[in-house]
Amino acid sequence: MTYCVAVTTEKGLVFVSDSRTNAGIDNVSTYSKMHRFESGSDRRFVLLSAGNLATTQGVVQQLNKDIEQYAPLNLMTLAGISDAAEYIGNINVRQEEKHTTSGVNYEASFIIGGQIAGSSSEIYLVYPQGNYITTSAYTPYLQIGEGKYGKTIMDRILTPDLSLETAALCAMISMDSTMNSNMTVGPPIEVSMYPADSFSLDRYYCFDEHSEYLRELRRSWDRNLKEAFNRMPPIAWATNWDEQQNTQ
Amino acid sequence: MTYCVAVTTEKGLVFVSDSRTNAGIDNVSTYSKMHRFESGSDRRFVLLSAGNLATTQGVVQQLNKDIEQYAPLNLMTLAGISDAAEYIGNINVRQEEKHTTSGVNYEASFIIGGQIAGSSSEIYLVYPQGNYITTSAYTPYLQIGEGKYGKTIMDRILTPDLSLETAALCAMISMDSTMNSNMTVGPPIEVSMYPADSFSLDRYYCFDEHSEYLRELRRSWDRNLKEAFNRMPPIAWATNWDEQQNTQ
């Protein structure tokens, strides 16, 4: 499996992805799922990928080929991030269809985010069917892959006014929760932070399986979560919080 | 969807279930998913159900019919909780097969727990295929339905030495996290606590949608979780926690 998440705030974008790929539980490999594209000073993109590895590699190769061959439509000629989502969706559907006769699932999903000069920074989720969605003020994040374990903390914490550092910390805790509950999501963990209007992808970090920071993150969150639990008022069963039914 | 969870500790068993049933998002109803069976003083059972409503109702009706008709094999004649799991699995498969010709999914899952005199209290998860599993010291809980949102808190908190009250609080937070992230899981929330060797199902509680306790639980957990997040050390990007790669 895979877990990738992107967050948009007023301060810019955050991208976090794991690197574990598996075809069956005994065939586990490590592949980066974060791909960065840049050209000149007017546009920066980060692409996160989930799903069939042949399909995601095929899509990324096609994106690079279109740039190298100066195709009329490529990431460097598009007018907006939503156009990039449409373009990636079309390539994705074509890649998936290449092998569909065999009946196996070759689906892939992507998150494309970044900024093109003249517009705000944005993120889009591209589905296997080629259609796509973006965020809202109430849902400032997008997930692909195994998103449920890491959703609860983001639903509680993320708001559009957070700093990039706070949003990144929340996304990292979301990643840690997912790794803690699902063995098929694992390091290296890649993080990209894109400050709005910076047109710089310099803030890129990679934490491998020996990372002291990942260990400290888990220890701290585990400790803080247990303290939070221990500070909860006990369930006041006996004192009639509610009309307690006893149907015996 | 559904979320049901059962926890076993040295002190006994805890069962928590939601009551929302939906066939499509515009066809939402309320049904109890917690069924209690008792007879004389030598056995007590709690059954939690998830999946196709016709199948789960058919299974529960058959369990009751077998008891009423003094069938050779029924919940009141079985020697152990694992025998109950086997028996319920067989009934479940038969109920599912009644309608499988139409190609629709009629699968259901169950958690059966309780105690029979002479043995310890136990819980088992019965799959749609009729097979079943129990808990371990490392995994003292079982879930059916939409379990992923509520798994992370239980993975962090639950250990076999917890009091029933603490285990119940953890299961309730797990339920709250699930309801917060998934609209198809909802109140009334039913809770049964079975103190080991008590042979009593008296500790039963039901919290409906107007429950002040459910509201207070959500407020408290939301506040404590945000405090836990705010006490996290910031990500020390700049101070070389790790070898930070910057492949630009």
Short mmCIF file of C-alpha atoms in Angstrom, two decimals:
data_model
loop_
_atom_site.label_atom_id
_atom_site.label_comp_id
_atom_site.label_asym_id
_atom_site.label_seq_id
_atom_site.Cartn_x
_atom_site.Cartn_y
_atom_site.Cartn_z
CA MET A 1 0.00 0.00 0.00
CA THR A 2 0.82 3.65 0.04
CA TYR A 3 0.01 6.71 2.07
CA CYS A 4 0.44 10.15 0.53
CA VAL A 5 -1.07 13.38 1.80
CA ALA A 6 -0.97 17.01 0.69
CA VAL A 7 -2.16 20.01 2.69
CA THR A 8 -2.92 23.51 1.51
CA THR A 9 -2.81 26.49 3.85
CA GLU A 10 -2.70 30.24 3.31
CA LYS A 11 1.07 29.93 3.73
CA GLY A 12 1.61 27.35 0.97
CA LEU A 13 1.62 23.61 0.44
CA VAL A 14 2.89 20.54 2.31
CA PHE A 15 3.44 17.11 0.71
CA VAL A 16 4.27 13.92 2.62
CA SER A 17 4.67 10.44 1.12
CA ASP A 18 5.87 7.02 2.19
CA SER A 19 8.05 4.81 -0.03
CA ARG A 20 6.86 1.24 0.45
CA THR A 21 5.64 -0.72 -2.55
CA ASN A 22 4.36 -4.24 -2.36
CA ALA A 23 3.03 -6.82 -4.74
CA GLY A 24 1.93 -9.31 -2.15
CA ILE A 25 3.27 -9.17 1.38
CA ASP A 26 6.45 -11.09 0.43
CA ASN A 27 7.38 -8.78 -2.40
CA VAL A 28 8.15 -5.44 -0.77
CA SER A 29 10.29 -2.76 -2.37
CA THR A 30 11.17 0.87 -1.87
CA TYR A 31 10.20 3.47 -4.45
CA SER A 32 9.86 7.20 -4.08
CA LYS A 33 6.27 8.32 -4.62
CA MET A 34 7.16 12.03 -4.69
CA HIS A 35 8.14 13.56 -8.01
CA ARG A 36 9.14 17.18 -8.47
CA PHE A 37 8.98 19.16 -11.68
CA GLU A 38 10.32 22.64 -12.22
CA SER A 39 11.34 24.88 -15.04
CA GLY A 40 12.49 28.48 -15.14
CA SER A 41 10.99 30.67 -12.47
CA ASP A 42 7.28 30.60 -13.29
CA ARG A 43 6.12 27.15 -12.14
CA ARG A 44 6.79 24.40 -9.61
CA PHE A 45 4.99 21.04 -9.29
CA VAL A 46 5.03 18.18 -6.81
CA LEU A 47 3.36 14.93 -7.87
CA LEU A 48 2.46 12.15 -5.40
CA SER A 49 1.50 8.71 -6.71
CA ALA A 50 -0.37 5.65 -5.42
CA GLY A 51 -1.54 2.43 -6.98
CA ASN A 52 -0.12 0.07 -9.58
CA LEU A 53 3.63 0.72 -9.86
CA ALA A 54 3.83 0.06 -13.60
CA THR A 55 1.05 2.57 -14.19
CA THR A 56 2.53 5.28 -11.93
CA GLN A 57 5.97 4.84 -13.47
CA GLY A 58 4.42 4.95 -16.95
CA VAL A 59 2.61 8.20 -16.12
CA VAL A 60 5.74 9.87 -14.70
CA GLN A 61 7.78 8.75 -17.71
CA GLN A 62 5.18 10.18 -20.06
CA LEU A 63 5.17 13.50 -18.17
CA ASN A 64 8.95 13.72 -18.52
CA LYS A 65 8.87 12.61 -22.17
CA ASP A 66 6.30 15.29 -23.03
CA ILE A 67 8.55 17.93 -21.45
CA GLU A 68 11.72 16.67 -23.17
CA GLN A 69 10.05 16.38 -26.57
CA TYR A 70 8.36 19.81 -26.26
CA ALA A 71 4.91 18.25 -26.75
CA PRO A 72 2.27 20.97 -27.27
CA LEU A 73 0.69 19.90 -23.99
CA ASN A 74 3.17 19.35 -21.15
CA LEU A 75 3.65 20.43 -17.55
CA MET A 76 5.71 23.41 -18.66
CA THR A 77 3.09 24.78 -21.06
CA LEU A 78 -0.09 24.36 -19.01
CA ALA A 79 -1.91 27.48 -17.83
CA GLY A 80 -3.05 26.23 -14.40
CA ILE A 81 -2.80 23.45 -11.82
CA SER A 82 -6.30 22.24 -12.71
CA ASP A 83 -5.13 21.89 -16.32
CA ALA A 84 -2.26 19.76 -15.02
CA ALA A 85 -4.80 17.57 -13.19
CA GLU A 86 -6.83 17.15 -16.40
CA TYR A 87 -3.68 16.34 -18.37
CA ILE A 88 -2.38 13.82 -15.81
CA GLY A 89 -5.84 12.24 -15.61
CA ASN A 90 -5.84 11.63 -19.36
CA ILE A 91 -2.35 10.09 -19.30
CA ASN A 92 -3.35 7.95 -16.30
CA VAL A 93 -6.41 6.53 -18.06
CA ARG A 94 -4.33 5.73 -21.17
CA GLN A 95 -1.67 3.97 -19.08
CA GLU A 96 -4.28 1.95 -17.18
CA GLU A 97 -6.00 0.90 -20.40
CA LYS A 98 -2.78 -0.48 -21.88
CA HIS A 99 -3.13 -3.67 -19.83
CA THR A 100 -6.77 -3.91 -18.81
CA THR A 101 -7.49 -6.90 -21.02
CA SER A 102 -5.99 -9.19 -18.39
CA GLY A 103 -8.61 -8.25 -15.80
CA VAL A 104 -6.08 -7.26 -13.13
CA ASN A 105 -6.37 -3.90 -11.38
CA TYR A 106 -3.87 -1.45 -12.89
CA GLU A 107 -5.42 1.63 -11.32
CA ALA A 108 -3.40 4.55 -9.99
CA SER A 109 -4.19 7.83 -8.23
CA PHE A 110 -2.19 11.03 -8.03
CA ILE A 111 -2.00 14.27 -6.11
CA ILE A 112 -0.63 17.13 -8.19
CA GLY A 113 0.15 20.41 -6.49
CA GLY A 114 2.22 23.50 -6.92
CA GLN A 115 1.98 26.97 -8.35
CA ILE A 116 2.06 28.64 -11.74
CA ALA A 117 2.90 32.35 -11.82
CA GLY A 118 -0.25 34.48 -11.80
CA SER A 119 -2.30 31.96 -9.80
CA SER A 120 -2.39 30.72 -6.22
CA SER A 121 -0.76 27.50 -5.08
CA GLU A 122 -3.21 24.59 -5.28
CA ILE A 123 -3.47 20.82 -4.93
CA TYR A 124 -5.64 18.37 -6.89
CA LEU A 125 -6.40 14.67 -6.45
CA VAL A 126 -6.57 12.76 -9.76
CA TYR A 127 -8.67 9.58 -9.65
CA PRO A 128 -8.04 6.37 -11.65
CA GLN A 129 -10.94 7.42 -13.89
CA GLY A 130 -9.11 10.64 -14.80
CA ASN A 131 -11.44 13.03 -13.01
CA TYR A 132 -10.15 15.19 -10.17
CA ILE A 133 -11.03 17.25 -7.11
CA THR A 134 -9.39 20.03 -5.13
CA THR A 135 -9.60 21.15 -1.48
CA SER A 136 -12.00 23.44 0.38
CA ALA A 137 -11.69 25.65 3.46
CA TYR A 138 -13.32 22.84 5.45
CA THR A 139 -11.18 20.09 3.91
CA PRO A 140 -7.74 21.62 3.34
CA TYR A 141 -6.06 18.28 2.61
CA LEU A 142 -6.11 15.43 0.09
CA GLN A 143 -5.03 11.81 0.58
CA ILE A 144 -4.27 8.89 -1.73
CA GLY A 145 -3.64 5.27 -0.74
CA GLU A 146 -4.38 4.09 2.79
CA GLY A 147 -5.89 7.29 4.17
CA LYS A 148 -8.25 6.20 6.93
CA TYR A 149 -5.78 5.61 9.78
CA GLY A 150 -4.30 9.09 9.34
CA LYS A 151 -7.54 10.95 8.66
CA THR A 152 -8.76 11.45 12.22
CA ILE A 153 -5.86 13.64 13.39
CA MET A 154 -6.11 15.85 10.30
CA ASP A 155 -9.87 16.25 10.70
CA ARG A 156 -9.24 17.55 14.23
CA ILE A 157 -6.19 19.75 13.65
CA LEU A 158 -5.95 21.17 10.12
CA THR A 159 -7.29 24.63 9.36
CA PRO A 160 -6.33 26.90 6.45
CA ASP A 161 -4.58 29.44 8.72
CA LEU A 162 -1.90 27.09 10.06
CA SER A 163 1.79 27.71 9.44
CA LEU A 164 3.51 25.38 6.98
CA GLU A 165 5.53 23.91 9.86
CA THR A 166 2.41 23.11 11.89
CA ALA A 167 0.63 21.64 8.88
CA ALA A 168 3.73 19.52 8.15
CA LEU A 169 3.87 18.30 11.76
CA CYS A 170 0.20 17.27 11.55
CA ALA A 171 0.82 15.45 8.26
CA MET A 172 3.83 13.68 9.81
CA ILE A 173 1.73 12.52 12.78
CA SER A 174 -0.90 11.33 10.31
CA MET A 175 1.86 9.38 8.52
CA ASP A 176 3.15 7.97 11.82
CA SER A 177 -0.35 6.80 12.82
CA THR A 178 -0.70 5.06 9.47
CA MET A 179 2.69 3.35 9.74
CA ASN A 180 1.84 2.28 13.29
CA SER A 181 -1.37 0.54 12.17
CA ASN A 182 -0.41 -0.69 8.69
CA MET A 183 2.81 -2.56 7.91
CA THR A 184 2.54 -1.89 4.16
CA VAL A 185 3.21 1.83 4.65
CA GLY A 186 6.81 2.63 5.57
CA PRO A 187 9.91 4.80 5.30
CA PRO A 188 11.73 6.54 3.75
CA ILE A 189 9.27 9.34 4.40
CA GLU A 190 9.60 12.29 2.03
CA VAL A 191 8.41 15.80 2.86
CA SER A 192 8.17 18.82 0.60
CA MET A 193 7.12 22.22 1.86
CA TYR A 194 6.26 24.84 -0.71
CA PRO A 195 5.94 28.40 0.68
CA ALA A 196 3.32 30.27 -1.36
CA ASP A 197 4.82 32.48 -4.09
CA SER A 198 8.35 31.22 -3.40
CA PHE A 199 8.70 29.21 -6.63
CA SER A 200 11.21 27.13 -4.74
CA LEU A 201 11.17 23.39 -3.97
CA ASP A 202 14.25 23.68 -1.75
CA ARG A 203 12.45 22.62 1.43
CA TYR A 204 12.64 18.91 0.76
CA TYR A 205 13.44 16.36 3.49
CA CYS A 206 13.78 12.60 3.50
CA PHE A 207 13.67 10.49 6.68
CA ASP A 208 14.83 6.91 6.29
CA GLU A 209 14.09 3.89 8.49
CA HIS A 210 16.98 4.71 10.83
CA SER A 211 15.82 8.30 11.24
CA GLU A 212 16.16 9.53 14.80
CA TYR A 213 13.55 12.16 14.04
CA LEU A 214 10.93 9.54 13.04
CA ARG A 215 11.66 7.63 16.25
CA GLU A 216 11.40 10.78 18.35
CA LEU A 217 8.17 11.78 16.59
CA ARG A 218 6.64 8.39 17.44
CA ARG A 219 7.85 8.50 21.03
CA SER A 220 6.58 12.05 21.58
CA TRP A 221 3.19 11.47 19.98
CA ASP A 222 2.75 8.16 21.79
CA ARG A 223 3.54 9.85 25.11
CA ASN A 224 1.36 12.90 24.44
CA LEU A 225 -1.55 10.77 23.21
CA LYS A 226 -1.40 8.57 26.32
CA GLU A 227 -1.33 11.69 28.52
CA ALA A 228 -4.32 13.05 26.61
CA PHE A 229 -6.13 9.75 27.21
CA ASN A 230 -5.20 9.70 30.90
CA ARG A 231 -6.56 13.22 31.36
CA MET A 232 -9.99 12.18 30.03
CA PRO A 233 -12.73 12.24 32.65
CA PRO A 234 -13.76 8.68 33.47
CA ILE A 235 -17.05 7.53 32.00
CA ALA A 236 -19.57 8.51 34.64
CA TRP A 237 -21.67 5.39 34.27
CA ALA A 238 -23.16 5.59 37.72
CA THR A 239 -24.06 9.26 37.92
CA ASN A 240 -26.69 9.43 35.21
CA TRP A 241 -24.97 11.48 32.59
CA ASP A 242 -27.76 10.28 30.41
CA GLU A 243 -30.87 8.30 30.79
CA GLN A 244 -29.12 5.01 30.98
CA GLN A 245 -31.22 2.20 29.70
CA ASN A 246 -30.94 -1.13 31.32
CA THR A 247 -33.12 -3.48 29.42
CA GLN A 248 -32.33 -6.51 31.51
CA MET B 1 -21.62 1.15 7.45
CA THR B 2 -21.10 -0.08 10.95
CA TYR B 3 -18.51 0.09 13.64
CA CYS B 4 -18.45 -2.53 16.39
CA VAL B 5 -15.56 -3.28 18.72
CA ALA B 6 -14.99 -5.73 21.56
CA VAL B 7 -12.09 -5.66 24.03
CA THR B 8 -10.89 -8.38 26.36
CA THR B 9 -8.90 -7.60 29.49
CA GLU B 10 -8.04 -9.61 32.58
CA LYS B 11 -11.03 -7.92 34.22
CA GLY B 12 -13.59 -9.00 31.63
CA LEU B 13 -15.08 -7.86 28.32
CA VAL B 14 -16.25 -4.61 26.79
CA PHE B 15 -18.55 -4.34 23.76
CA VAL B 16 -19.38 -1.10 21.90
CA SER B 17 -21.55 -0.78 18.78
CA ASP B 18 -23.16 1.95 16.71
CA SER B 19 -26.70 1.68 15.33
CA ARG B 20 -26.67 3.21 11.87
CA THR B 21 -27.71 1.09 8.91
CA ASN B 22 -27.70 2.32 5.36
CA ALA B 23 -28.57 0.96 1.98
CA GLY B 24 -27.25 3.87 -0.03
CA ILE B 25 -26.65 7.22 1.57
CA ASP B 26 -30.33 8.24 1.23
CA ASN B 27 -31.67 5.16 2.94
CA VAL B 28 -30.45 5.39 6.51
CA SER B 29 -32.10 3.59 9.42
CA THR B 30 -31.41 2.77 13.03
CA TYR B 31 -30.99 -0.82 14.16
CA SER B 32 -29.32 -2.19 17.24
CA LYS B 33 -26.25 -4.26 16.38
CA MET B 34 -25.80 -5.59 19.92
CA HIS B 35 -27.67 -8.74 20.88
CA ARG B 36 -27.51 -10.33 24.32
CA PHE B 37 -28.25 -13.95 25.15
CA GLU B 38 -28.45 -15.43 28.60
CA SER B 39 -29.90 -18.47 30.30
CA GLY B 40 -29.71 -19.71 33.86
CA SER B 41 -26.50 -18.83 35.65
CA ASP B 42 -23.88 -20.68 33.61
CA ARG B 43 -23.52 -18.61 30.43
CA ARG B 44 -23.76 -15.10 29.03
CA PHE B 45 -23.24 -14.00 25.41
CA VAL B 46 -23.04 -10.66 23.61
CA LEU B 47 -23.22 -10.73 19.80
CA LEU B 48 -22.23 -7.75 17.62
CA SER B 49 -23.20 -7.73 13.94
CA ALA B 50 -22.04 -5.93 10.77
CA GLY B 51 -22.87 -6.28 7.09
CA ASN B 52 -26.04 -7.05 5.18
CA LEU B 53 -29.03 -6.35 7.42
CA ALA B 54 -31.17 -9.19 6.05
CA THR B 55 -28.33 -11.64 6.72
CA THR B 56 -27.61 -10.38 10.26
CA GLN B 57 -31.31 -10.41 11.15
CA GLY B 58 -31.62 -13.91 9.67
CA VAL B 59 -28.69 -15.14 11.76
CA VAL B 60 -30.04 -13.65 15.00
CA GLN B 61 -33.50 -15.09 14.31
CA GLN B 62 -32.00 -18.52 13.71
CA LEU B 63 -30.01 -18.31 16.96
CA ASN B 64 -33.21 -17.50 18.85
CA LYS B 65 -35.22 -20.15 17.00
CA ASP B 66 -32.64 -22.84 17.84
CA ILE B 67 -32.87 -21.89 21.53
CA GLU B 68 -36.70 -21.81 21.54
CA GLN B 69 -37.00 -25.10 19.69
CA TYR B 70 -34.37 -26.83 21.86
CA ALA B 71 -32.27 -27.68 18.80
CA PRO B 72 -29.46 -30.13 19.71
CA LEU B 73 -26.99 -27.39 18.86
CA ASN B 74 -27.86 -23.95 20.24
CA LEU B 75 -26.22 -21.18 22.25
CA MET B 76 -27.46 -22.72 25.49
CA THR B 77 -25.98 -26.18 24.82
CA LEU B 78 -22.54 -25.25 23.45
CA ALA B 79 -19.47 -26.16 25.50
CA GLY B 80 -17.35 -23.08 24.74
CA ILE B 81 -17.25 -19.64 23.13
CA SER B 82 -15.19 -21.00 20.23
CA ASP B 83 -17.96 -23.57 19.62
CA ALA B 84 -20.38 -20.63 19.49
CA ALA B 85 -18.15 -18.98 16.87
CA GLU B 86 -18.15 -22.16 14.78
CA TYR B 87 -21.93 -22.51 15.11
CA ILE B 88 -22.61 -18.85 14.21
CA GLY B 89 -20.20 -19.11 11.28
CA ASN B 90 -22.15 -22.04 9.86
CA ILE B 91 -25.48 -20.23 10.23
CA ASN B 92 -23.97 -17.10 8.68
CA VAL B 93 -22.76 -18.98 5.59
CA ARG B 94 -26.17 -20.62 5.16
CA GLN B 95 -27.96 -17.25 5.43
CA GLU B 96 -25.58 -15.63 2.94
CA GLU B 97 -26.01 -18.47 0.45
CA LYS B 98 -29.80 -18.11 0.42
CA HIS B 99 -29.58 -15.14 -1.93
CA THR B 100 -26.19 -15.35 -3.61
CA THR B 101 -27.61 -16.15 -7.05
CA SER B 102 -28.35 -12.47 -7.61
CA GLY B 103 -24.66 -11.51 -7.43
CA VAL B 104 -25.19 -8.86 -4.74
CA ASN B 105 -23.03 -8.89 -1.60
CA TYR B 106 -25.00 -10.41 1.29
CA GLU B 107 -21.99 -10.88 3.55
CA ALA B 108 -22.07 -10.33 7.29
CA SER B 109 -19.53 -10.46 10.12
CA PHE B 110 -20.03 -11.00 13.82
CA ILE B 111 -18.22 -10.68 17.11
CA ILE B 112 -19.38 -13.22 19.69
CA GLY B 113 -18.16 -12.89 23.25
CA GLY B 114 -19.05 -13.90 26.73
CA GLN B 115 -18.39 -16.64 29.22
CA ILE B 116 -19.50 -20.21 29.86
CA ALA B 117 -19.01 -21.57 33.39
CA GLY B 118 -15.73 -23.45 33.69
CA SER B 119 -13.94 -21.34 31.06
CA SER B 120 -12.57 -17.81 30.85
CA SER B 121 -14.43 -14.97 29.15
CA GLU B 122 -13.47 -14.69 25.49
CA ILE B 123 -14.32 -12.90 22.25
CA TYR B 124 -14.26 -14.22 18.67
CA LEU B 125 -14.64 -12.54 15.29
CA VAL B 126 -16.68 -14.61 12.79
CA TYR B 127 -15.96 -13.83 9.13
CA PRO B 128 -18.45 -13.97 6.24
CA GLN B 129 -16.79 -17.26 5.20
CA GLY B 130 -17.66 -18.79 8.57
CA ASN B 131 -14.12 -19.01 9.92
CA TYR B 132 -13.15 -17.11 13.05
CA ILE B 133 -10.31 -15.66 15.12
CA THR B 134 -9.81 -14.62 18.73
CA THR B 135 -7.56 -12.06 20.46
CA SER B 136 -3.98 -12.23 21.72
CA ALA B 137 -2.08 -10.45 24.47
CA TYR B 138 -0.72 -8.07 21.80
CA THR B 139 -4.09 -7.55 20.13
CA PRO B 140 -6.69 -7.59 22.90
CA TYR B 141 -9.50 -6.27 20.69
CA LEU B 142 -11.58 -7.23 17.65
CA GLN B 143 -13.40 -4.93 15.22
CA ILE B 144 -16.05 -5.43 12.54
CA GLY B 145 -17.29 -2.86 10.04
CA GLU B 146 -15.43 0.40 9.53
CA GLY B 147 -12.48 -0.26 11.85
CA LYS B 148 -9.61 1.79 10.46
CA TYR B 149 -10.47 5.24 11.83
CA GLY B 150 -10.76 3.90 15.36
CA LYS B 151 -7.82 1.49 15.25
CA THR B 152 -4.98 3.91 15.96
CA ILE B 153 -6.12 4.92 19.46
CA MET B 154 -6.64 1.30 20.47
CA ASP B 155 -3.23 0.25 19.14
CA ARG B 156 -1.68 2.90 21.39
CA ILE B 157 -3.72 2.47 24.56
CA LEU B 158 -5.12 -1.05 25.02
CA THR B 159 -3.25 -3.60 27.12
CA PRO B 160 -4.67 -6.70 28.82
CA ASP B 161 -4.21 -5.28 32.34
CA LEU B 162 -6.55 -2.29 31.94
CA SER B 163 -9.65 -1.91 34.07
CA LEU B 164 -12.99 -2.46 32.31
CA GLU B 165 -13.78 1.25 32.73
CA THR B 166 -10.51 2.32 31.05
CA ALA B 167 -10.95 -0.19 28.22
CA ALA B 168 -14.53 1.07 27.73
CA LEU B 169 -13.34 4.69 27.63
CA CYS B 170 -10.77 3.77 24.97
CA ALA B 171 -13.41 1.94 22.92
CA MET B 172 -15.73 4.96 23.22
CA ILE B 173 -12.98 7.31 21.95
CA SER B 174 -12.38 4.86 19.12
CA MET B 175 -16.11 5.04 18.33
CA ASP B 176 -16.08 8.85 18.55
CA SER B 177 -13.12 9.07 16.14
CA THR B 178 -14.98 6.84 13.69
CA MET B 179 -18.17 8.88 13.91
CA ASN B 180 -16.15 12.08 13.46
CA SER B 181 -14.61 10.82 10.18
CA ASN B 182 -17.44 8.68 8.77
CA MET B 183 -21.05 9.85 8.53
CA THR B 184 -22.38 6.31 8.05
CA VAL B 185 -21.49 5.37 11.64
CA GLY B 186 -23.75 6.95 14.25
CA PRO B 187 -25.72 6.81 17.50
CA PRO B 188 -27.39 5.35 19.46
CA ILE B 189 -24.15 3.92 20.82
CA GLU B 190 -24.56 0.78 22.91
CA VAL B 191 -22.06 -0.36 25.52
CA SER B 192 -21.93 -3.64 27.43
CA MET B 193 -19.38 -4.34 30.11
CA TYR B 194 -19.02 -7.90 31.30
CA PRO B 195 -16.95 -8.31 34.50
CA ALA B 196 -15.15 -11.66 34.34
CA ASP B 197 -16.92 -14.45 36.27
CA SER B 198 -19.92 -12.19 37.05
CA PHE B 199 -22.36 -13.99 34.74
CA SER B 200 -24.23 -10.70 34.61
CA LEU B 201 -25.05 -8.49 31.63
CA ASP B 202 -26.45 -5.73 33.85
CA ARG B 203 -23.83 -3.17 32.88
CA TYR B 204 -25.51 -2.09 29.65
CA TYR B 205 -25.71 1.54 28.53
CA CYS B 206 -27.20 3.25 25.50
CA PHE B 207 -26.31 6.79 24.42
CA ASP B 208 -28.62 8.34 21.83
CA GLU B 209 -27.96 11.23 19.47
CA HIS B 210 -28.96 13.80 22.09
CA SER B 211 -26.63 12.28 24.67
CA GLU B 212 -24.84 14.90 26.75
CA TYR B 213 -22.20 12.31 27.55
CA LEU B 214 -21.37 11.72 23.85
CA ARG B 215 -21.08 15.49 23.35
CA GLU B 216 -18.85 15.87 26.40
CA LEU B 217 -16.70 12.91 25.28
CA ARG B 218 -16.16 14.55 21.89
CA ARG B 219 -15.41 17.96 23.43
CA SER B 220 -12.95 16.51 25.96
CA TRP B 221 -11.13 14.32 23.47
CA ASP B 222 -10.99 17.09 20.89
CA ARG B 223 -9.51 19.48 23.49
CA ASN B 224 -7.05 16.91 24.88
CA LEU B 225 -5.93 15.83 21.41
CA LYS B 226 -5.30 19.44 20.37
CA GLU B 227 -3.31 20.02 23.56
CA ALA B 228 -1.31 16.86 22.85
CA PHE B 229 -0.62 18.17 19.36
CA ASN B 230 0.34 21.62 20.63
CA ARG B 231 2.83 20.10 23.08
CA MET B 232 4.67 18.29 20.27
CA PRO B 233 8.18 19.59 19.64
CA PRO B 234 8.28 21.45 16.33
CA ILE B 235 9.92 19.62 13.47
CA ALA B 236 13.54 20.66 13.76
CA TRP B 237 14.09 20.98 10.03
CA ALA B 238 17.00 23.35 10.35
CA THR B 239 19.02 21.67 13.06
CA ASN B 240 19.89 18.42 11.34
CA TRP B 241 17.87 15.89 13.27
CA ASP B 242 18.79 13.64 10.40
CA GLU B 243 20.90 13.76 7.36
CA GLN B 244 18.48 15.85 5.42
CA GLN B 245 18.73 15.23 1.76
CA ASN B 246 18.17 18.08 -0.56
CA THR B 247 18.35 16.72 -4.03
CA GLN B 248 17.66 19.99 -5.78
#
